[in-house]
Structures are given as structure tokens and as C-alpha cells.
CSV table of N, CA and C in Angstrom, one decimal:
chain,number,residue,atom,x,y,z
A,1,UNK,N,-19.9,-41.4,-12.3
A,1,UNK,CA,-20.2,-40.9,-10.9
A,1,UNK,C,-18.9,-40.8,-10.2
A,2,UNK,N,-18.7,-39.6,-9.6
A,2,UNK,CA,-17.5,-39.4,-8.8
A,2,UNK,C,-17.6,-40.2,-7.5
A,3,UNK,N,-16.4,-40.4,-6.9
A,3,UNK,CA,-16.3,-41.0,-5.6
A,3,UNK,C,-17.0,-40.1,-4.5
A,4,UNK,N,-17.6,-40.7,-3.5
A,4,UNK,CA,-18.1,-40.0,-2.4
A,4,UNK,C,-16.9,-39.4,-1.6
A,5,UNK,N,-17.1,-38.2,-1.0
A,5,UNK,CA,-16.0,-37.6,-0.3
A,5,UNK,C,-15.8,-38.4,1.0
A,6,UNK,N,-14.5,-38.8,1.3
A,6,UNK,CA,-14.1,-39.4,2.6
A,6,UNK,C,-15.3,-39.8,3.5
A,7,UNK,N,-15.0,-39.6,4.7
A,7,UNK,CA,-16.1,-40.0,5.7
A,7,UNK,C,-16.6,-38.8,6.5
A,8,UNK,N,-16.4,-37.6,5.8
A,8,UNK,CA,-16.9,-36.4,6.4
A,8,UNK,C,-18.4,-36.3,6.3
A,9,UNK,N,-19.1,-36.2,7.4
A,9,UNK,CA,-20.6,-36.3,7.3
A,9,UNK,C,-21.2,-35.1,6.5
A,10,UNK,N,-20.7,-33.9,6.6
A,10,UNK,CA,-21.2,-32.8,5.9
A,10,UNK,C,-21.0,-32.9,4.4
A,11,UNK,N,-19.8,-33.3,4.0
A,11,UNK,CA,-19.5,-33.4,2.6
A,11,UNK,C,-20.3,-34.6,2.0
A,12,UNK,N,-20.4,-35.7,2.7
A,12,UNK,CA,-21.2,-36.8,2.2
A,12,UNK,C,-22.6,-36.5,2.0
A,13,UNK,N,-23.2,-35.8,2.9
A,13,UNK,CA,-24.7,-35.4,2.8
A,13,UNK,C,-24.9,-34.3,1.8
A,14,UNK,N,-23.9,-33.4,1.6
A,14,UNK,CA,-24.0,-32.4,0.6
A,14,UNK,C,-24.0,-33.1,-0.8
A,15,UNK,N,-23.1,-34.1,-1.0
A,15,UNK,CA,-23.0,-34.9,-2.2
A,15,UNK,C,-24.4,-35.6,-2.5
A,16,UNK,N,-24.9,-36.2,-1.4
A,16,UNK,CA,-26.2,-36.9,-1.6
A,16,UNK,C,-27.3,-35.9,-2.0
A,17,UNK,N,-27.3,-34.7,-1.4
A,17,UNK,CA,-28.3,-33.7,-1.8
A,17,UNK,C,-28.2,-33.3,-3.3
A,18,UNK,N,-26.9,-33.2,-3.7
A,18,UNK,CA,-26.7,-32.9,-5.2
A,18,UNK,C,-27.3,-34.0,-6.1
A,19,UNK,N,-27.1,-35.3,-5.6
A,19,UNK,CA,-27.7,-36.4,-6.4
A,19,UNK,C,-29.2,-36.3,-6.4
A,20,UNK,N,-29.8,-36.0,-5.3
A,20,UNK,CA,-31.2,-35.9,-5.2
A,20,UNK,C,-31.8,-34.8,-6.0
A,21,UNK,N,-31.0,-33.7,-6.0
A,21,UNK,CA,-31.4,-32.5,-6.7
A,21,UNK,C,-31.1,-32.5,-8.2
A,22,UNK,N,-30.5,-33.6,-8.7
A,22,UNK,CA,-30.2,-33.7,-10.1
A,22,UNK,C,-28.9,-33.0,-10.5
A,23,UNK,N,-28.1,-32.5,-9.5
A,23,UNK,CA,-26.9,-31.7,-9.9
A,23,UNK,C,-25.7,-32.6,-9.9
A,24,UNK,N,-25.8,-33.9,-9.5
A,24,UNK,CA,-24.7,-34.8,-9.6
A,24,UNK,C,-25.2,-36.1,-10.2
A,25,UNK,N,-24.4,-36.7,-11.1
A,25,UNK,CA,-24.9,-37.9,-11.8
A,25,UNK,C,-24.7,-39.0,-10.8
A,26,UNK,N,-25.5,-40.1,-11.0
A,26,UNK,CA,-25.4,-41.2,-10.1
A,26,UNK,C,-25.8,-42.5,-10.9
A,27,UNK,N,-25.3,-43.6,-10.4
A,27,UNK,CA,-25.6,-44.8,-11.0
A,27,UNK,C,-26.2,-45.7,-9.8
A,28,UNK,N,-27.4,-46.1,-10.0
A,28,UNK,CA,-28.1,-46.8,-8.9
A,28,UNK,C,-27.3,-48.0,-8.4
A,29,UNK,N,-26.7,-48.8,-9.3
A,29,UNK,CA,-25.9,-49.9,-8.8
A,29,UNK,C,-24.7,-49.5,-8.0
A,30,UNK,N,-24.1,-48.4,-8.4
A,30,UNK,CA,-22.9,-47.9,-7.6
A,30,UNK,C,-23.3,-47.4,-6.3
A,31,UNK,N,-24.5,-46.8,-6.2
A,31,UNK,CA,-25.0,-46.3,-4.9
A,31,UNK,C,-25.3,-47.5,-4.0
A,32,UNK,N,-25.8,-48.6,-4.5
A,32,UNK,CA,-26.1,-49.8,-3.8
A,32,UNK,C,-24.8,-50.4,-3.3
A,33,UNK,N,-23.8,-50.4,-4.2
A,33,UNK,CA,-22.5,-50.9,-3.8
A,33,UNK,C,-21.9,-50.1,-2.7
A,34,UNK,N,-22.0,-48.8,-2.7
A,34,UNK,CA,-21.5,-47.9,-1.6
A,34,UNK,C,-22.2,-48.3,-0.3
A,35,UNK,N,-23.5,-48.4,-0.4
A,35,UNK,CA,-24.3,-48.7,0.8
A,35,UNK,C,-23.9,-50.0,1.4
A,36,UNK,N,-23.5,-51.0,0.6
A,36,UNK,CA,-23.2,-52.3,1.1
A,36,UNK,C,-21.7,-52.4,1.6
A,37,UNK,N,-20.9,-51.5,1.1
A,37,UNK,CA,-19.4,-51.6,1.3
A,37,UNK,C,-19.0,-51.1,2.7
A,38,UNK,N,-18.8,-52.0,3.7
A,38,UNK,CA,-18.4,-51.6,5.0
A,38,UNK,C,-17.1,-50.8,5.0
A,39,UNK,N,-16.2,-51.1,4.1
A,39,UNK,CA,-14.9,-50.5,4.0
A,39,UNK,C,-15.0,-49.0,3.5
A,40,UNK,N,-16.2,-48.7,2.9
A,40,UNK,CA,-16.4,-47.3,2.4
A,40,UNK,C,-16.5,-46.3,3.5
A,41,UNK,N,-16.8,-46.7,4.7
A,41,UNK,CA,-17.0,-45.8,5.8
A,41,UNK,C,-18.4,-45.5,6.1
A,42,UNK,N,-18.7,-45.1,7.3
A,42,UNK,CA,-20.1,-45.0,7.7
A,42,UNK,C,-20.9,-43.9,6.9
A,43,UNK,N,-20.3,-42.7,6.8
A,43,UNK,CA,-21.0,-41.6,6.2
A,43,UNK,C,-21.2,-41.7,4.7
A,44,UNK,N,-20.2,-42.2,3.9
A,44,UNK,CA,-20.6,-42.5,2.5
A,44,UNK,C,-21.7,-43.5,2.3
A,45,UNK,N,-21.8,-44.5,3.2
A,45,UNK,CA,-22.8,-45.5,3.1
A,45,UNK,C,-24.2,-44.8,3.5
A,46,UNK,N,-24.2,-44.0,4.5
A,46,UNK,CA,-25.4,-43.3,4.9
A,46,UNK,C,-25.9,-42.3,3.7
A,47,UNK,N,-24.9,-41.6,3.1
A,47,UNK,CA,-25.3,-40.7,2.0
A,47,UNK,C,-25.8,-41.5,0.8
A,48,UNK,N,-25.3,-42.7,0.6
A,48,UNK,CA,-25.8,-43.5,-0.5
A,48,UNK,C,-27.2,-43.9,-0.2
A,49,UNK,N,-27.5,-44.3,1.0
A,49,UNK,CA,-28.8,-44.8,1.4
A,49,UNK,C,-29.8,-43.6,1.3
A,50,UNK,N,-29.4,-42.5,1.8
A,50,UNK,CA,-30.2,-41.3,1.7
A,50,UNK,C,-30.6,-41.0,0.3
A,51,UNK,N,-29.6,-41.0,-0.6
A,51,UNK,CA,-29.9,-40.7,-2.0
A,51,UNK,C,-30.8,-41.8,-2.6
A,52,UNK,N,-30.5,-43.0,-2.3
A,52,UNK,CA,-31.3,-44.1,-2.9
A,52,UNK,C,-32.8,-44.0,-2.4
A,53,UNK,N,-33.0,-43.6,-1.2
A,53,UNK,CA,-34.3,-43.5,-0.6
A,53,UNK,C,-35.2,-42.5,-1.3
A,54,UNK,N,-34.5,-41.5,-1.9
A,54,UNK,CA,-35.2,-40.4,-2.6
A,54,UNK,C,-35.2,-40.5,-4.1
A,55,UNK,N,-34.2,-41.1,-4.7
A,55,UNK,CA,-34.2,-41.2,-6.2
A,55,UNK,C,-34.1,-42.6,-6.7
A,56,UNK,N,-34.0,-43.6,-5.8
A,56,UNK,CA,-33.9,-45.0,-6.2
A,56,UNK,C,-35.2,-45.6,-6.7
A,57,UNK,N,-35.0,-46.7,-7.4
A,57,UNK,CA,-36.2,-47.4,-7.9
A,57,UNK,C,-36.5,-48.6,-7.0
A,58,UNK,N,-37.6,-49.2,-7.2
A,58,UNK,CA,-38.0,-50.4,-6.4
A,58,UNK,C,-36.9,-51.5,-6.5
A,59,UNK,N,-36.1,-51.5,-7.6
A,59,UNK,CA,-35.1,-52.5,-7.7
A,59,UNK,C,-34.1,-52.5,-6.6
A,60,UNK,N,-33.9,-51.4,-5.9
A,60,UNK,CA,-32.9,-51.3,-4.9
A,60,UNK,C,-33.4,-51.8,-3.5
A,61,UNK,N,-34.7,-52.0,-3.4
A,61,UNK,CA,-35.3,-52.4,-2.1
A,61,UNK,C,-34.7,-53.7,-1.5
A,62,UNK,N,-34.6,-54.7,-2.3
A,62,UNK,CA,-34.0,-56.0,-1.7
A,62,UNK,C,-32.6,-55.8,-1.0
A,63,UNK,N,-31.8,-55.0,-1.6
A,63,UNK,CA,-30.4,-54.8,-1.1
A,63,UNK,C,-30.6,-53.9,0.2
A,64,UNK,N,-31.5,-53.0,0.2
A,64,UNK,CA,-31.6,-52.1,1.4
A,64,UNK,C,-32.3,-52.9,2.5
A,65,UNK,N,-33.2,-53.8,2.2
A,65,UNK,CA,-33.8,-54.7,3.2
A,65,UNK,C,-32.7,-55.6,3.8
A,66,UNK,N,-31.8,-56.1,3.0
A,66,UNK,CA,-30.7,-56.9,3.5
A,66,UNK,C,-29.9,-56.1,4.6
A,67,UNK,N,-29.6,-54.8,4.3
A,67,UNK,CA,-28.8,-54.0,5.3
A,67,UNK,C,-29.6,-53.9,6.6
A,68,UNK,N,-30.9,-53.6,6.5
A,68,UNK,CA,-31.7,-53.4,7.6
A,68,UNK,C,-31.8,-54.7,8.4
A,69,UNK,N,-31.9,-55.8,7.8
A,69,UNK,CA,-32.0,-57.1,8.4
A,69,UNK,C,-30.8,-57.6,9.1
A,70,UNK,N,-29.6,-57.1,8.8
A,70,UNK,CA,-28.3,-57.5,9.3
A,70,UNK,C,-28.1,-56.9,10.7
A,71,UNK,N,-28.4,-57.7,11.7
A,71,UNK,CA,-28.2,-57.3,13.1
A,71,UNK,C,-26.8,-56.9,13.4
A,72,UNK,N,-25.8,-57.4,12.7
A,72,UNK,CA,-24.4,-57.1,12.9
A,72,UNK,C,-24.0,-55.8,12.2
A,73,UNK,N,-24.9,-55.2,11.5
A,73,UNK,CA,-24.6,-53.9,10.8
A,73,UNK,C,-24.7,-52.8,11.8
A,74,UNK,N,-23.9,-51.7,11.6
A,74,UNK,CA,-24.0,-50.6,12.5
A,74,UNK,C,-25.4,-49.9,12.5
A,75,UNK,N,-25.8,-49.4,13.7
A,75,UNK,CA,-27.2,-49.0,13.8
A,75,UNK,C,-27.5,-47.8,12.9
A,76,UNK,N,-26.5,-46.9,12.7
A,76,UNK,CA,-26.8,-45.7,11.9
A,76,UNK,C,-27.1,-46.1,10.4
A,77,UNK,N,-26.4,-47.1,9.9
A,77,UNK,CA,-26.6,-47.6,8.6
A,77,UNK,C,-28.0,-48.3,8.5
A,78,UNK,N,-28.3,-49.1,9.5
A,78,UNK,CA,-29.6,-49.7,9.6
A,78,UNK,C,-30.7,-48.7,9.7
A,79,UNK,N,-30.5,-47.7,10.4
A,79,UNK,CA,-31.5,-46.6,10.6
A,79,UNK,C,-31.8,-45.9,9.2
A,80,UNK,N,-30.7,-45.6,8.5
A,80,UNK,CA,-30.9,-45.0,7.2
A,80,UNK,C,-31.5,-45.9,6.2
A,81,UNK,N,-31.2,-47.2,6.3
A,81,UNK,CA,-31.8,-48.2,5.4
A,81,UNK,C,-33.3,-48.2,5.7
A,82,UNK,N,-33.7,-48.2,6.9
A,82,UNK,CA,-35.2,-48.2,7.3
A,82,UNK,C,-35.8,-47.0,6.7
A,83,UNK,N,-35.2,-45.8,6.8
A,83,UNK,CA,-35.8,-44.6,6.3
A,83,UNK,C,-35.9,-44.6,4.8
A,84,UNK,N,-34.9,-45.2,4.1
A,84,UNK,CA,-34.9,-45.3,2.7
A,84,UNK,C,-36.1,-46.2,2.2
A,85,UNK,N,-36.3,-47.3,2.9
A,85,UNK,CA,-37.4,-48.2,2.6
A,85,UNK,C,-38.7,-47.4,2.7
A,86,UNK,N,-38.8,-46.7,3.8
A,86,UNK,CA,-40.1,-45.9,4.0
A,86,UNK,C,-40.3,-44.9,2.9
A,87,UNK,N,-39.2,-44.2,2.5
A,87,UNK,CA,-39.3,-43.2,1.4
A,87,UNK,C,-39.6,-43.8,0.1
A,88,UNK,N,-39.1,-45.0,-0.1
A,88,UNK,CA,-39.4,-45.7,-1.4
A,88,UNK,C,-40.8,-46.4,-1.3
A,89,UNK,N,-41.5,-46.4,-0.2
A,89,UNK,CA,-42.8,-47.0,-0.1
A,89,UNK,C,-42.7,-48.5,-0.2
A,90,UNK,N,-41.7,-49.1,0.2
A,90,UNK,CA,-41.5,-50.6,0.1
A,90,UNK,C,-42.4,-51.4,1.0
A,91,UNK,N,-43.6,-51.7,0.5
A,91,UNK,CA,-44.5,-52.5,1.3
A,91,UNK,C,-44.0,-53.9,1.8
A,92,UNK,N,-43.1,-54.4,0.9
A,92,UNK,CA,-42.5,-55.7,1.3
A,92,UNK,C,-41.6,-55.6,2.5
A,93,UNK,N,-41.2,-54.4,2.9
A,93,UNK,CA,-40.4,-54.2,4.1
A,93,UNK,C,-41.2,-54.2,5.4
A,94,UNK,N,-42.5,-54.1,5.4
A,94,UNK,CA,-43.3,-53.9,6.6
A,94,UNK,C,-43.0,-55.0,7.6
A,95,UNK,N,-43.0,-56.2,7.2
A,95,UNK,CA,-42.8,-57.3,8.2
A,95,UNK,C,-41.4,-57.2,8.8
A,96,UNK,N,-40.4,-56.9,8.0
A,96,UNK,CA,-39.1,-56.8,8.5
A,96,UNK,C,-39.0,-55.6,9.5
A,97,UNK,N,-39.6,-54.5,9.2
A,97,UNK,CA,-39.6,-53.3,10.1
A,97,UNK,C,-40.2,-53.7,11.4
A,98,UNK,N,-41.4,-54.4,11.4
A,98,UNK,CA,-42.0,-54.9,12.6
A,98,UNK,C,-41.1,-55.8,13.4
A,99,UNK,N,-40.4,-56.7,12.7
A,99,UNK,CA,-39.5,-57.6,13.3
A,99,UNK,C,-38.3,-56.9,14.0
A,100,UNK,N,-37.8,-55.9,13.3
A,100,UNK,CA,-36.7,-55.1,13.9
A,100,UNK,C,-37.2,-54.4,15.2
A,101,UNK,N,-38.4,-53.9,15.1
A,101,UNK,CA,-38.9,-53.2,16.3
A,101,UNK,C,-39.1,-54.2,17.5
A,102,UNK,N,-39.5,-55.4,17.2
A,102,UNK,CA,-39.7,-56.4,18.3
A,102,UNK,C,-38.4,-56.7,19.0
A,103,UNK,N,-37.3,-56.5,18.3
A,103,UNK,CA,-36.0,-56.8,18.9
A,103,UNK,C,-35.5,-55.6,19.8
A,104,UNK,N,-36.4,-54.7,20.1
A,104,UNK,CA,-36.1,-53.5,20.9
A,104,UNK,C,-34.8,-52.8,20.6
A,105,UNK,N,-34.7,-52.2,19.4
A,105,UNK,CA,-33.5,-51.6,18.9
A,105,UNK,C,-33.3,-50.3,19.7
A,106,UNK,N,-32.1,-49.7,19.5
A,106,UNK,CA,-31.8,-48.4,20.1
A,106,UNK,C,-32.8,-47.3,19.5
A,107,UNK,N,-32.7,-46.2,20.2
A,107,UNK,CA,-33.7,-45.1,19.9
A,107,UNK,C,-33.7,-44.7,18.4
A,108,UNK,N,-32.5,-44.5,17.8
A,108,UNK,CA,-32.4,-44.1,16.4
A,108,UNK,C,-33.0,-45.1,15.5
A,109,UNK,N,-32.7,-46.3,15.6
A,109,UNK,CA,-33.3,-47.4,14.8
A,109,UNK,C,-34.8,-47.5,15.0
A,110,UNK,N,-35.2,-47.5,16.2
A,110,UNK,CA,-36.6,-47.6,16.5
A,110,UNK,C,-37.4,-46.4,15.8
A,111,UNK,N,-36.9,-45.2,16.0
A,111,UNK,CA,-37.6,-44.1,15.3
A,111,UNK,C,-37.6,-44.2,13.8
A,112,UNK,N,-36.5,-44.7,13.3
A,112,UNK,CA,-36.4,-44.8,11.8
A,112,UNK,C,-37.4,-45.9,11.3
A,113,UNK,N,-37.5,-47.0,12.0
A,113,UNK,CA,-38.5,-48.0,11.7
A,113,UNK,C,-39.9,-47.5,11.8
A,114,UNK,N,-40.2,-46.8,12.9
A,114,UNK,CA,-41.5,-46.2,13.0
A,114,UNK,C,-41.8,-45.2,11.9
A,115,UNK,N,-40.9,-44.4,11.5
A,115,UNK,CA,-41.1,-43.5,10.4
A,115,UNK,C,-41.4,-44.3,9.2
A,116,UNK,N,-40.6,-45.3,8.9
A,116,UNK,CA,-40.8,-46.1,7.6
A,116,UNK,C,-42.2,-46.7,7.6
A,117,UNK,N,-42.6,-47.3,8.7
A,117,UNK,CA,-43.9,-47.9,8.8
A,117,UNK,C,-45.0,-46.8,8.6
A,118,UNK,N,-44.8,-45.6,9.1
A,118,UNK,CA,-45.8,-44.6,8.9
A,118,UNK,C,-45.9,-44.2,7.4
A,119,UNK,N,-44.8,-44.4,6.7
A,119,UNK,CA,-44.9,-44.1,5.2
A,119,UNK,C,-45.5,-45.3,4.5
A,120,UNK,N,-45.2,-46.5,4.9
A,120,UNK,CA,-45.7,-47.7,4.2
A,120,UNK,C,-47.1,-48.0,4.6
A,121,UNK,N,-47.4,-47.9,5.9
A,121,UNK,CA,-48.7,-48.3,6.4
A,121,UNK,C,-49.4,-47.1,7.1
A,122,UNK,N,-49.7,-46.0,6.3
A,122,UNK,CA,-50.3,-44.9,6.9
A,122,UNK,C,-51.7,-45.2,7.6
A,123,UNK,N,-51.9,-44.5,8.6
A,123,UNK,CA,-53.2,-44.7,9.4
A,123,UNK,C,-54.4,-44.2,8.7
């Protein structure tokens, strides 16, 4: 798996789309490592979470839940972690998502948690 491109949002998300579309190889453990690595930059981490949410296995959910649960983490990363959990259908994340919402997060994180819950607990 090649390195994610710098911290350029467009390049990072284009790379993630290639992973999701099967045009770029990926290693699930490496994507999790990118998502966790604060030194990697915001956008590579977001791209890794985006890809994991669409092509990851249930094995990645605990690591993604850890990112969401970390109140010290930047909100955009937490938001994408929430969306990834929703896309993966991680029912074990429901309580955490509700807990994050009770903390009255910013708009982006709130919307991402609500989206994830709609995927996990459809009406």
C-alpha cells in the first residue's frame, strides 16, 4: 500500500475512493494505523476512516470506537469515525454514539453520530 498523499483533502479523498473502488490496494491494519496516527495529519486520517467505513471488516470497529470515544481527538476525525461505524453497521457502537450526543458535540459530530445511529438503529 502506498503512502497517503500529504494533507491535501482532495488528494486524500481521491486516494480513499480508489481504495473503495478496488483500484488501490490496501491493508486494513495500515489503514487503522493511519487513522490512529495524529502525526499523519488530519486528512490522511479522515481518508483512512472513510475507506475503512466502506471496505473494512468488523475487526476494525474497536479501534474506530476508540477514536470516537476520545474527547481530546479533533472533531473532524471523531465525526468520520462515527460515520465509519454507521457504515459498518457496528451495533456495539450505539451506546457510545448516544453518549457522545449527550455531551452536546459540535454540529458536524452531532450530525455524524445521528447518521451512524440511523444506520445502526433504523426506525
